[in-house]
Amino acid sequence: MPGQRARREREAAARRRRAERAGHWERRFVTDDRTRFREEAEALRHQGFADEDIRIDMLCGRLTHPTTYVLSVFVADPGPDPDQGGGSGRA
């Protein structure tokens, strides 16, 4: 497929950048309505989240369960507080 190599390379670079930061994925939205899902994904982009920090999971349904869409965002862990100085605070 045209562009597949470039897409894989972009995704690998994004994974490497995320690996350099400490953080976790936080689930933001779950639905089985594809239209609502797309609206929420676009809203996250407008809130300033980069595409590489938005994870889209599609849990494929079967005959008895509908397809479920899950939106998660990467949340970086806060770094050490510079006011604390890294010590115990005791003199």
Short mmCIF file of N, CA, C and O in Angstrom, two decimals:
data_model
loop_
_atom_site.label_atom_id
_atom_site.label_comp_id
_atom_site.label_asym_id
_atom_site.label_seq_id
_atom_site.Cartn_x
_atom_site.Cartn_y
_atom_site.Cartn_z
N MET A 1 0.84 -1.19 0.00
CA MET A 1 0.00 0.00 0.00
C MET A 1 0.88 1.25 0.00
O MET A 1 1.84 1.32 0.76
N PRO A 2 0.53 2.22 -0.81
CA PRO A 2 1.30 3.47 -0.83
C PRO A 2 1.21 4.19 0.51
O PRO A 2 0.15 4.27 1.12
N GLY A 3 2.34 4.68 0.99
CA GLY A 3 2.36 5.45 2.23
C GLY A 3 2.42 4.61 3.50
O GLY A 3 2.52 5.16 4.58
N GLN A 4 2.34 3.30 3.38
CA GLN A 4 2.32 2.46 4.57
C GLN A 4 3.65 2.52 5.32
O GLN A 4 3.68 2.59 6.54
N ARG A 5 4.75 2.55 4.59
CA ARG A 5 6.07 2.62 5.23
C ARG A 5 6.20 3.94 6.00
O ARG A 5 6.65 3.95 7.14
N ALA A 6 5.79 5.03 5.39
CA ALA A 6 5.87 6.34 6.05
C ALA A 6 5.01 6.35 7.31
O ALA A 6 5.42 6.88 8.36
N ARG A 7 3.82 5.78 7.25
CA ARG A 7 2.93 5.73 8.41
C ARG A 7 3.56 4.92 9.53
O ARG A 7 3.57 5.33 10.69
N ARG A 8 4.12 3.76 9.19
CA ARG A 8 4.77 2.92 10.22
C ARG A 8 5.93 3.66 10.86
O ARG A 8 6.15 3.57 12.07
N GLU A 9 6.72 4.37 10.05
CA GLU A 9 7.86 5.12 10.59
C GLU A 9 7.40 6.25 11.50
O GLU A 9 8.00 6.50 12.54
N ARG A 10 6.32 6.95 11.12
CA ARG A 10 5.76 8.01 11.97
C ARG A 10 5.29 7.45 13.30
O ARG A 10 5.53 8.01 14.36
N GLU A 11 4.59 6.32 13.25
CA GLU A 11 4.08 5.70 14.47
C GLU A 11 5.22 5.22 15.36
O GLU A 11 5.16 5.35 16.58
N ALA A 12 6.27 4.66 14.77
CA ALA A 12 7.42 4.20 15.56
C ALA A 12 8.12 5.38 16.22
O ALA A 12 8.52 5.30 17.38
N ALA A 13 8.26 6.50 15.49
CA ALA A 13 8.88 7.69 16.07
C ALA A 13 8.04 8.22 17.22
O ALA A 13 8.58 8.64 18.25
N ALA A 14 6.72 8.20 17.08
CA ALA A 14 5.84 8.66 18.15
C ALA A 14 5.97 7.77 19.38
O ALA A 14 6.01 8.25 20.52
N ARG A 15 6.07 6.45 19.18
CA ARG A 15 6.25 5.53 20.30
C ARG A 15 7.56 5.79 21.02
O ARG A 15 7.63 5.76 22.25
N ARG A 16 8.63 6.06 20.25
CA ARG A 16 9.92 6.36 20.87
C ARG A 16 9.86 7.65 21.69
O ARG A 16 10.41 7.71 22.79
N ARG A 17 9.19 8.69 21.16
CA ARG A 17 9.08 9.94 21.91
C ARG A 17 8.29 9.73 23.20
O ARG A 17 8.63 10.27 24.25
N ARG A 18 7.22 8.93 23.14
CA ARG A 18 6.42 8.66 24.34
C ARG A 18 7.22 7.85 25.34
O ARG A 18 7.10 8.05 26.55
N ALA A 19 8.06 6.94 24.86
CA ALA A 19 8.85 6.09 25.76
C ALA A 19 9.84 6.93 26.55
O ALA A 19 10.23 6.56 27.66
N GLU A 20 10.25 8.07 26.00
CA GLU A 20 11.19 8.95 26.69
C GLU A 20 10.53 9.69 27.84
O GLU A 20 11.20 10.21 28.72
N ARG A 21 9.20 9.77 27.82
CA ARG A 21 8.47 10.46 28.88
C ARG A 21 7.79 9.42 29.75
O ARG A 21 7.32 8.41 29.27
N ALA A 22 7.74 9.70 31.03
CA ALA A 22 7.00 8.82 31.93
C ALA A 22 5.54 9.25 31.88
O ALA A 22 5.23 10.44 31.85
N GLY A 23 4.65 8.29 31.86
CA GLY A 23 3.23 8.63 31.83
C GLY A 23 2.37 7.39 31.72
O GLY A 23 2.85 6.27 31.85
N HIS A 24 1.09 7.64 31.47
CA HIS A 24 0.15 6.53 31.36
C HIS A 24 -0.98 6.93 30.42
O HIS A 24 -1.17 8.10 30.11
N TRP A 25 -1.73 5.93 29.98
CA TRP A 25 -2.89 6.17 29.13
C TRP A 25 -4.11 6.32 30.02
O TRP A 25 -4.33 5.51 30.92
N GLU A 26 -4.89 7.34 29.76
CA GLU A 26 -6.10 7.61 30.54
C GLU A 26 -7.30 7.52 29.60
O GLU A 26 -7.38 8.22 28.60
N ARG A 27 -8.24 6.67 29.94
CA ARG A 27 -9.43 6.49 29.12
C ARG A 27 -10.32 7.72 29.26
O ARG A 27 -10.62 8.16 30.36
N ARG A 28 -10.74 8.28 28.12
CA ARG A 28 -11.55 9.49 28.13
C ARG A 28 -12.99 9.27 27.67
O ARG A 28 -13.88 9.98 28.11
N PHE A 29 -13.20 8.32 26.76
CA PHE A 29 -14.54 8.19 26.18
C PHE A 29 -14.74 6.77 25.65
O PHE A 29 -13.84 6.21 25.03
N VAL A 30 -15.92 6.22 25.90
CA VAL A 30 -16.28 4.88 25.40
C VAL A 30 -17.70 4.97 24.85
O VAL A 30 -18.59 5.52 25.50
N THR A 31 -17.91 4.43 23.65
CA THR A 31 -19.24 4.44 23.05
C THR A 31 -19.35 3.34 22.01
O THR A 31 -18.35 2.78 21.57
N ASP A 32 -20.57 3.08 21.59
CA ASP A 32 -20.78 2.18 20.45
C ASP A 32 -21.37 2.96 19.27
O ASP A 32 -21.71 2.38 18.25
N ASP A 33 -21.44 4.29 19.40
CA ASP A 33 -21.94 5.16 18.34
C ASP A 33 -20.75 5.76 17.58
O ASP A 33 -20.02 6.60 18.11
N ARG A 34 -20.57 5.32 16.34
CA ARG A 34 -19.41 5.75 15.55
C ARG A 34 -19.38 7.25 15.31
O ARG A 34 -18.32 7.88 15.36
N THR A 35 -20.52 7.87 15.08
CA THR A 35 -20.58 9.32 14.85
C THR A 35 -20.15 10.09 16.08
O THR A 35 -19.34 11.02 16.00
N ARG A 36 -20.68 9.70 17.22
CA ARG A 36 -20.31 10.37 18.49
C ARG A 36 -18.83 10.18 18.79
O ARG A 36 -18.16 11.09 19.28
N PHE A 37 -18.32 8.99 18.48
CA PHE A 37 -16.90 8.69 18.68
C PHE A 37 -16.03 9.65 17.86
O PHE A 37 -15.06 10.21 18.36
N ARG A 38 -16.37 9.84 16.60
CA ARG A 38 -15.59 10.74 15.74
C ARG A 38 -15.65 12.18 16.26
O ARG A 38 -14.65 12.90 16.21
N GLU A 39 -16.80 12.60 16.75
CA GLU A 39 -16.93 13.94 17.31
C GLU A 39 -16.03 14.12 18.52
O GLU A 39 -15.37 15.14 18.68
N GLU A 40 -15.99 13.11 19.38
CA GLU A 40 -15.14 13.19 20.58
C GLU A 40 -13.66 13.18 20.22
O GLU A 40 -12.86 13.89 20.84
N ALA A 41 -13.27 12.40 19.23
CA ALA A 41 -11.87 12.36 18.79
C ALA A 41 -11.47 13.73 18.26
O ALA A 41 -10.38 14.24 18.56
N GLU A 42 -12.33 14.36 17.49
CA GLU A 42 -12.05 15.69 16.96
C GLU A 42 -11.99 16.72 18.08
O GLU A 42 -11.15 17.63 18.07
N ALA A 43 -12.84 16.58 19.09
CA ALA A 43 -12.82 17.49 20.23
C ALA A 43 -11.50 17.40 20.99
O ALA A 43 -10.96 18.42 21.43
N LEU A 44 -10.95 16.20 21.12
CA LEU A 44 -9.65 16.04 21.79
C LEU A 44 -8.55 16.75 21.01
O LEU A 44 -7.68 17.39 21.60
N ARG A 45 -8.61 16.66 19.69
CA ARG A 45 -7.61 17.36 18.86
C ARG A 45 -7.73 18.88 19.05
O ARG A 45 -6.72 19.57 19.11
N HIS A 46 -8.95 19.37 19.13
CA HIS A 46 -9.16 20.81 19.34
C HIS A 46 -8.74 21.25 20.73
O HIS A 46 -8.45 22.43 20.94
N GLN A 47 -8.72 20.34 21.68
CA GLN A 47 -8.26 20.66 23.04
C GLN A 47 -6.74 20.73 23.11
O GLN A 47 -6.18 21.08 24.15
N GLY A 48 -6.06 20.39 22.02
CA GLY A 48 -4.61 20.52 21.98
C GLY A 48 -3.84 19.21 22.09
O GLY A 48 -2.61 19.23 22.15
N PHE A 49 -4.52 18.09 22.11
CA PHE A 49 -3.82 16.81 22.15
C PHE A 49 -3.25 16.49 20.77
O PHE A 49 -3.94 16.64 19.76
N ALA A 50 -1.99 16.09 20.72
CA ALA A 50 -1.37 15.70 19.46
C ALA A 50 -1.92 14.33 19.05
O ALA A 50 -2.32 13.53 19.91
N ASP A 51 -1.91 14.07 17.76
CA ASP A 51 -2.41 12.78 17.27
C ASP A 51 -1.68 11.62 17.91
O ASP A 51 -2.27 10.58 18.18
N GLU A 52 -0.38 11.79 18.17
CA GLU A 52 0.40 10.69 18.76
C GLU A 52 0.04 10.45 20.22
O GLU A 52 0.39 9.42 20.77
N ASP A 53 -0.66 11.39 20.84
CA ASP A 53 -1.05 11.24 22.24
C ASP A 53 -2.50 10.80 22.39
O ASP A 53 -3.04 10.80 23.50
N ILE A 54 -3.14 10.47 21.28
CA ILE A 54 -4.51 9.97 21.30
C ILE A 54 -4.49 8.52 20.83
O ILE A 54 -3.97 8.21 19.77
N ARG A 55 -5.03 7.64 21.64
CA ARG A 55 -5.09 6.22 21.27
C ARG A 55 -6.55 5.86 21.00
O ARG A 55 -7.44 6.18 21.78
N ILE A 56 -6.77 5.19 19.89
CA ILE A 56 -8.10 4.76 19.49
C ILE A 56 -8.13 3.25 19.49
O ILE A 56 -7.33 2.60 18.80
N ASP A 57 -9.01 2.68 20.29
CA ASP A 57 -9.18 1.24 20.33
C ASP A 57 -10.58 0.92 19.81
O ASP A 57 -11.56 1.56 20.21
N MET A 58 -10.66 -0.06 18.93
CA MET A 58 -11.96 -0.49 18.42
C MET A 58 -12.11 -1.95 18.81
O MET A 58 -11.38 -2.82 18.33
N LEU A 59 -13.03 -2.19 19.73
CA LEU A 59 -13.28 -3.55 20.20
C LEU A 59 -14.38 -4.13 19.31
O LEU A 59 -15.55 -3.74 19.41
N CYS A 60 -13.99 -5.01 18.41
CA CYS A 60 -14.91 -5.51 17.41
C CYS A 60 -16.00 -6.36 18.03
O CYS A 60 -15.73 -7.26 18.83
N GLY A 61 -17.21 -6.06 17.67
CA GLY A 61 -18.35 -6.80 18.18
C GLY A 61 -18.59 -8.07 17.40
O GLY A 61 -18.00 -8.32 16.34
N ARG A 62 -19.42 -8.87 17.92
CA ARG A 62 -19.84 -10.09 17.25
C ARG A 62 -21.35 -10.03 17.10
O ARG A 62 -21.95 -8.97 17.21
N LEU A 63 -21.96 -11.14 16.91
CA LEU A 63 -23.40 -11.15 16.68
C LEU A 63 -24.20 -10.61 17.86
O LEU A 63 -25.21 -9.96 17.69
N THR A 64 -23.71 -10.86 19.07
CA THR A 64 -24.49 -10.46 20.24
C THR A 64 -24.03 -9.15 20.87
O THR A 64 -24.72 -8.60 21.71
N HIS A 65 -22.84 -8.64 20.50
CA HIS A 65 -22.30 -7.42 21.10
C HIS A 65 -21.97 -6.41 20.00
O HIS A 65 -21.38 -6.77 18.99
N PRO A 66 -22.30 -5.14 20.21
CA PRO A 66 -21.95 -4.13 19.21
C PRO A 66 -20.45 -3.78 19.28
O PRO A 66 -19.78 -4.04 20.28
N THR A 67 -19.94 -3.19 18.21
CA THR A 67 -18.56 -2.72 18.21
C THR A 67 -18.46 -1.55 19.17
O THR A 67 -19.31 -0.66 19.19
N THR A 68 -17.42 -1.54 19.99
CA THR A 68 -17.22 -0.49 20.98
C THR A 68 -15.96 0.29 20.62
O THR A 68 -14.93 -0.30 20.27
N TYR A 69 -16.05 1.62 20.73
CA TYR A 69 -14.93 2.50 20.44
C TYR A 69 -14.45 3.12 21.74
O TYR A 69 -15.25 3.57 22.55
N VAL A 70 -13.12 3.13 21.94
CA VAL A 70 -12.53 3.66 23.16
C VAL A 70 -11.48 4.71 22.79
O VAL A 70 -10.59 4.44 21.97
N LEU A 71 -11.59 5.89 23.37
CA LEU A 71 -10.60 6.96 23.18
C LEU A 71 -9.80 7.11 24.47
O LEU A 71 -10.38 7.26 25.54
N SER A 72 -8.48 7.09 24.35
CA SER A 72 -7.60 7.30 25.49
C SER A 72 -6.58 8.36 25.11
O SER A 72 -6.26 8.53 23.94
N VAL A 73 -6.08 9.08 26.11
CA VAL A 73 -5.03 10.07 25.88
C VAL A 73 -3.83 9.75 26.76
O VAL A 73 -3.98 9.20 27.85
N PHE A 74 -2.64 10.09 26.26
CA PHE A 74 -1.42 9.87 27.03
C PHE A 74 -1.23 11.05 27.97
O PHE A 74 -1.22 12.21 27.55
N VAL A 75 -1.12 10.75 29.25
CA VAL A 75 -0.93 11.78 30.27
C VAL A 75 0.46 11.59 30.86
O VAL A 75 0.77 10.55 31.43
N ALA A 76 1.28 12.63 30.70
CA ALA A 76 2.65 12.56 31.23
C ALA A 76 2.62 12.69 32.75
O ALA A 76 1.85 13.49 33.29
N ASP A 77 3.43 11.89 33.41
CA ASP A 77 3.55 12.00 34.86
C ASP A 77 4.26 13.30 35.19
O ASP A 77 5.18 13.71 34.47
N PRO A 78 3.86 13.97 36.26
CA PRO A 78 4.54 15.21 36.62
C PRO A 78 5.97 14.92 37.05
O PRO A 78 6.25 13.89 37.66
N GLY A 79 6.85 15.83 36.70
CA GLY A 79 8.26 15.67 37.09
C GLY A 79 8.43 16.01 38.55
O GLY A 79 7.48 16.38 39.25
N PRO A 80 9.65 15.92 39.06
CA PRO A 80 9.89 16.28 40.45
C PRO A 80 9.60 17.76 40.66
O PRO A 80 9.86 18.59 39.80
N ASP A 81 9.06 18.09 41.82
CA ASP A 81 8.71 19.46 42.15
C ASP A 81 9.98 20.23 42.49
O ASP A 81 10.68 19.90 43.44
N PRO A 82 10.29 21.30 41.71
CA PRO A 82 11.54 22.02 41.98
C PRO A 82 11.53 22.75 43.33
O PRO A 82 12.58 23.01 43.90
N ASP A 83 10.38 23.04 43.89
CA ASP A 83 10.29 23.69 45.19
C ASP A 83 10.70 22.77 46.32
O ASP A 83 11.12 23.22 47.38
N GLN A 84 10.59 21.48 46.11
CA GLN A 84 10.90 20.52 47.16
C GLN A 84 12.40 20.28 47.29
O GLN A 84 12.87 19.84 48.32
N GLY A 85 13.16 20.52 46.24
CA GLY A 85 14.60 20.39 46.30
C GLY A 85 15.10 18.96 46.36
O GLY A 85 16.29 18.72 46.46
N GLY A 86 14.23 18.01 46.32
CA GLY A 86 14.63 16.61 46.28
C GLY A 86 15.07 16.04 47.61
O GLY A 86 15.38 14.88 47.71
N GLY A 87 15.13 16.85 48.65
CA GLY A 87 15.55 16.35 49.95
C GLY A 87 14.38 16.01 50.83
O GLY A 87 13.23 16.05 50.41
N SER A 88 14.67 15.68 52.06
CA SER A 88 13.60 15.31 52.99
C SER A 88 12.91 16.52 53.59
O SER A 88 11.87 16.39 54.21
N GLY A 89 13.52 17.71 53.44
CA GLY A 89 12.91 18.91 53.98
C GLY A 89 13.27 19.16 55.43
O GLY A 89 12.82 20.11 56.04
N ARG A 90 14.07 18.28 56.03
CA ARG A 90 14.47 18.43 57.43
C ARG A 90 15.82 19.12 57.51
O ARG A 90 16.70 18.89 56.70
N ALA A 91 16.00 19.94 58.53
CA ALA A 91 17.28 20.66 58.69
C ALA A 91 18.17 19.94 59.67
O ALA A 91 17.80 19.25 60.53
#
